[in-house]
mmCIF file of C-alpha atoms in Angstrom:
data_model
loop_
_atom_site.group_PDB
_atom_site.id
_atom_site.type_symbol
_atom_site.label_atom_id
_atom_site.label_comp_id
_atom_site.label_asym_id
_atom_site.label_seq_id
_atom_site.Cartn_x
_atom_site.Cartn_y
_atom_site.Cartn_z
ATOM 1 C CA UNK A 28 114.482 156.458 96.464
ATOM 2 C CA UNK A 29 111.916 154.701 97.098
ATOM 3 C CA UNK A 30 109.903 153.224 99.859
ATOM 4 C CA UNK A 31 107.361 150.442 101.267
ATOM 5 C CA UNK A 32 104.507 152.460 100.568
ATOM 6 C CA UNK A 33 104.830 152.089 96.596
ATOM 7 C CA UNK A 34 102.497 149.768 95.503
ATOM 8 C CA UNK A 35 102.716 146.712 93.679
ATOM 9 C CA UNK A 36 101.807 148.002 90.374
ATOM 10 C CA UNK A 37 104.041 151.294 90.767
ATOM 11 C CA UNK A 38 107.042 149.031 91.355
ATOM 12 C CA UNK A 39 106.127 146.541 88.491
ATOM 13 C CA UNK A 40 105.736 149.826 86.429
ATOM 14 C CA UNK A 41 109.049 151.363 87.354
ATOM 15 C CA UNK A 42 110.554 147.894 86.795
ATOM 16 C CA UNK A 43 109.285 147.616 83.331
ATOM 17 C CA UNK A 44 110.851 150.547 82.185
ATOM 18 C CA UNK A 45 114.213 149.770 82.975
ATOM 19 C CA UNK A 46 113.873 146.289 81.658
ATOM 20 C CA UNK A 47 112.036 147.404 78.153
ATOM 21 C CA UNK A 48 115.510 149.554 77.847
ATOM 22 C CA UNK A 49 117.328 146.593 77.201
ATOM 23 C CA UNK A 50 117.436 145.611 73.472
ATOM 24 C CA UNK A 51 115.057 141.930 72.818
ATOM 25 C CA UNK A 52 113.510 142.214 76.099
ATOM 26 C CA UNK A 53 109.921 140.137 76.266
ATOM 27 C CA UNK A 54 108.071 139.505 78.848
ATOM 28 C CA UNK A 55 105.374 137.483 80.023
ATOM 29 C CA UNK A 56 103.207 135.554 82.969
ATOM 30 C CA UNK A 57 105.774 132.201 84.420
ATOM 31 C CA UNK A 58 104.472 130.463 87.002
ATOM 32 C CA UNK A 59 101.775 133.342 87.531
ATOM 33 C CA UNK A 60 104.938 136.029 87.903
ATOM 34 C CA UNK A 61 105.867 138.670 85.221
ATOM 35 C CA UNK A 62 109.259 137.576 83.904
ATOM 36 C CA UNK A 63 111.645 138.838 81.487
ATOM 37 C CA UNK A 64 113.155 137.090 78.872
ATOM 38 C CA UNK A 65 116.598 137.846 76.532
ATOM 39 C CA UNK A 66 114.662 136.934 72.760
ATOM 40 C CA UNK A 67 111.894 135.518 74.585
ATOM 41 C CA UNK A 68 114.301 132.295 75.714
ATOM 42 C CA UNK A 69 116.519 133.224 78.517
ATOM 43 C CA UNK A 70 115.291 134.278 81.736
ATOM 44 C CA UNK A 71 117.015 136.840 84.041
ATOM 45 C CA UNK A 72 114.570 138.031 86.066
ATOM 46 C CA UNK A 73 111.083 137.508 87.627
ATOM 47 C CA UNK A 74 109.007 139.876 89.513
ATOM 48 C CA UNK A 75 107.319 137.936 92.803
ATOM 49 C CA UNK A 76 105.043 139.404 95.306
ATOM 50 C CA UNK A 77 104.363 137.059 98.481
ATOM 51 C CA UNK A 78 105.368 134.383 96.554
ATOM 52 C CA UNK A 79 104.377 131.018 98.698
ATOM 53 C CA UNK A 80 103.471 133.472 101.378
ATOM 54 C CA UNK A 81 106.982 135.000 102.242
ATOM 55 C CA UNK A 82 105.734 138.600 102.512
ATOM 56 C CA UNK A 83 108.343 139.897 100.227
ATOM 57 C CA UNK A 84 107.765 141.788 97.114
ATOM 58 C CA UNK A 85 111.179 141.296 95.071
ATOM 59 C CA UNK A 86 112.832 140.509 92.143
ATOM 60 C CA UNK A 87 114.966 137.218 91.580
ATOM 61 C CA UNK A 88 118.009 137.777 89.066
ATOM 62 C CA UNK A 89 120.548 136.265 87.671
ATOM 63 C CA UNK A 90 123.903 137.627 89.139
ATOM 64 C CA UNK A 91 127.674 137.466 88.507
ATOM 65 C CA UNK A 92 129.169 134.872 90.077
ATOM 66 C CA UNK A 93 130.260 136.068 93.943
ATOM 67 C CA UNK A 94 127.540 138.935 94.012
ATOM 68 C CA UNK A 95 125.264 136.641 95.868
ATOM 69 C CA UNK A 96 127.077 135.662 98.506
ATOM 70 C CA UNK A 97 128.618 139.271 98.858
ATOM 71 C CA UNK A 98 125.454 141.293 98.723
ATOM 72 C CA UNK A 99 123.429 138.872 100.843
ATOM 73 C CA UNK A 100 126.351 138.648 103.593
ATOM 74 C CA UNK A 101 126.304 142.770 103.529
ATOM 75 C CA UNK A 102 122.790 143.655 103.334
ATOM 76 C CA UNK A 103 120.497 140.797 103.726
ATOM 77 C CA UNK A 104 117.475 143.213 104.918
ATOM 78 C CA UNK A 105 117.683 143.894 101.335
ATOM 79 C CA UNK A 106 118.927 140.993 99.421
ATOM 80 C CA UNK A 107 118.519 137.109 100.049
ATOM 81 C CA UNK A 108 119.069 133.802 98.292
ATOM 82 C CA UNK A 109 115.748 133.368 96.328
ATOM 83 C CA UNK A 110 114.417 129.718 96.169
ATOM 84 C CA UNK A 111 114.293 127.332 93.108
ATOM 85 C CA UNK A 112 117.150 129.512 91.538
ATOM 86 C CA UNK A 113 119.343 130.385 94.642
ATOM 87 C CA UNK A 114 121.441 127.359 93.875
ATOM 88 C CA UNK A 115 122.718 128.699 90.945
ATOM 89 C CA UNK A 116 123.968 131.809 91.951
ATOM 90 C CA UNK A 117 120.405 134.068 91.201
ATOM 91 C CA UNK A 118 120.072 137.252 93.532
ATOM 92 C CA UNK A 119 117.026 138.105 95.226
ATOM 93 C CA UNK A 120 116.652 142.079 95.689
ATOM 94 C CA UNK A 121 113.382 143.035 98.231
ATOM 95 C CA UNK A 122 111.546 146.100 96.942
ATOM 96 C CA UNK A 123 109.313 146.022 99.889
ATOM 97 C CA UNK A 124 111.986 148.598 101.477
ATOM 98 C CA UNK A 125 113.522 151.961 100.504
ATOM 99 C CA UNK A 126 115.036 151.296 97.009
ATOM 100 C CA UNK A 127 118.016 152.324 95.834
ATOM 101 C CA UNK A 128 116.359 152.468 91.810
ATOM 102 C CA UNK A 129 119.663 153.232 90.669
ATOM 103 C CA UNK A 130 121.011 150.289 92.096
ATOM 104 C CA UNK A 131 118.330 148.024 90.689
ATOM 105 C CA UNK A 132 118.714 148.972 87.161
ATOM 106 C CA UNK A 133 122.458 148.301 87.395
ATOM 107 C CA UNK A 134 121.360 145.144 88.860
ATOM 108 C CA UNK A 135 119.422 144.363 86.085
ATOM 109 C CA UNK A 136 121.303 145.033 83.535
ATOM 110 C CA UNK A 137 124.049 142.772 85.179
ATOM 111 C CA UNK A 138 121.194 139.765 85.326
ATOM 112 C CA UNK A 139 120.649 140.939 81.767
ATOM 113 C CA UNK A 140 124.541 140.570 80.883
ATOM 114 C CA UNK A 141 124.587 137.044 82.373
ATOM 115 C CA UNK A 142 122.510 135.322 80.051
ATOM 116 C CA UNK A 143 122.213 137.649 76.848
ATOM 117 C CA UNK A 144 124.254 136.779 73.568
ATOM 118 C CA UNK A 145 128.044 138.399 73.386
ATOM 119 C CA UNK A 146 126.629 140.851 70.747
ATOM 120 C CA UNK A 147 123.707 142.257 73.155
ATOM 121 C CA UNK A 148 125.824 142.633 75.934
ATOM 122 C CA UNK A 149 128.663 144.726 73.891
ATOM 123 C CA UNK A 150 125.524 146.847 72.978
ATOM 124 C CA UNK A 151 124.264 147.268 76.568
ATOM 125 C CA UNK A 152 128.021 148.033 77.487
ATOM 126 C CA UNK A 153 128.563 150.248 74.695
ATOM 127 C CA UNK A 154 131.486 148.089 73.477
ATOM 128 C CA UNK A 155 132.056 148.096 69.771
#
């Protein structure tokens, strides 16, 4: 676990290393936020801290349809409905608070699975 008193950078280096495990990961600034890309095209997630002011240091994902609504309605001291991309479905997950890093990387490798190619997501599953 860890906690509020991680820094910035810590996070965004923990954070890196679970997303550079997925196969055709890139990443790079959008809209002054590191975000990851599936072949450089599809975005699943963006790293934000304080974005617009909102005090939060989180991630905004891509998320299976229902996991949204479901985690947000459970635990919304740790997840909320980020904005611009809330609409469609995306997850925010706070990393301002004691994180679950487990949870995070299974969380971004479910973004991941919702907008990478059939063939990368069989590989991330371990499906033949």
């Amino acid at each position: 676990m860890a906690g509020p008193c991680d820094s910035d950078a810590a996070v965004l280096i923990r954070l890196r290393q679970v997303f550079h495990a997925l196969p055709e990961v890139t990443e790079r600034l959008s809209h002054g936020s590191p975000t990851f890309f599936v072949r450089g095209k599809k975005t699943f997630v963006m790293f934000l801290d304080d974005h617009h002011g909102d005090g939060i240091v989180g991630l905004w994902c891509a998320a299976p349809l229902g996991a949204q609504a479901e985690l947000v309605d459970t635990e919304p001291e740790r997840f909320f409905i980020p904005p611009y991309v809330g609409h469609r479905g995306w997850l925010g997950v706070r990393l301002d608070v004691d994180v679950d890093w487990g949870e995070v990387a299974d969380i971004v490798i479910d973004a991941y699975c919702q907008v990478a190619p059939k063939a990368l997501v069989r590989q991330v599953r371990g499906e033949t």
